[in-house]
C-alpha angles and dihedrals in degrees: 000000000000089000093056093047090051090048092050091049090050091051092050091049091050092051092047091050091049092051091049093050092046091050092048092049093053099047116130096239101042126147116267096033121127113276122228118269121251115270090251092067122078107225124168110243113249136161118253088250092054091046091049092049091049092049090048091052092047090047090053090050095052093044091051091050091051092049090061093061102035113134134156126016116322114241101174138348142170150156123233139169110265088234090057094044130197119284116173143150103200121199099247123177118244115257095012128119123233136184123221116202120192131184127180125190123187128048133322123010144270134228122234116208136172135208113233091037090216090069093074146340123276105245141178115238111204116213092231099104094259116140117242115199130195133179113226119207123166145139094212140047113300127213116200123197129184111184126181116239120239111301096005118145136181138061131306124202125194138182134185117206127189109229 
């Protein structure tokens, strides 16, 4: 009898803790949420829920577009806000050829750059869901940056495949 009461108490405590954690994770001022834009930027006002839903939809769009062009063995991939950009130094094998695919969905555009510049061509990436592809060839470490242009919004997805 004591065993079953302890078990029931444990179950009630677990449910209460779950509810508390769920409530704290969905608060409107939680850590990790997007911060408001500076006053100089014109940003449509939206609730955090609307913004999250919009980002989710844009993320699904860019991932679907990337899936249509996937080839080779994936080395590295990700999805970022255009405003955060992509900044990566993938571990690429010397003397191998790779393909970088980028898709941006939202408004504006982003700029793709490489260091060293001989690794790939600087390119504009429009945020219109079109796929931009680049071959990467290098004999040294490569740094890839994708930075949104002034006022650009949305999500950018990228994938590097070994060919």
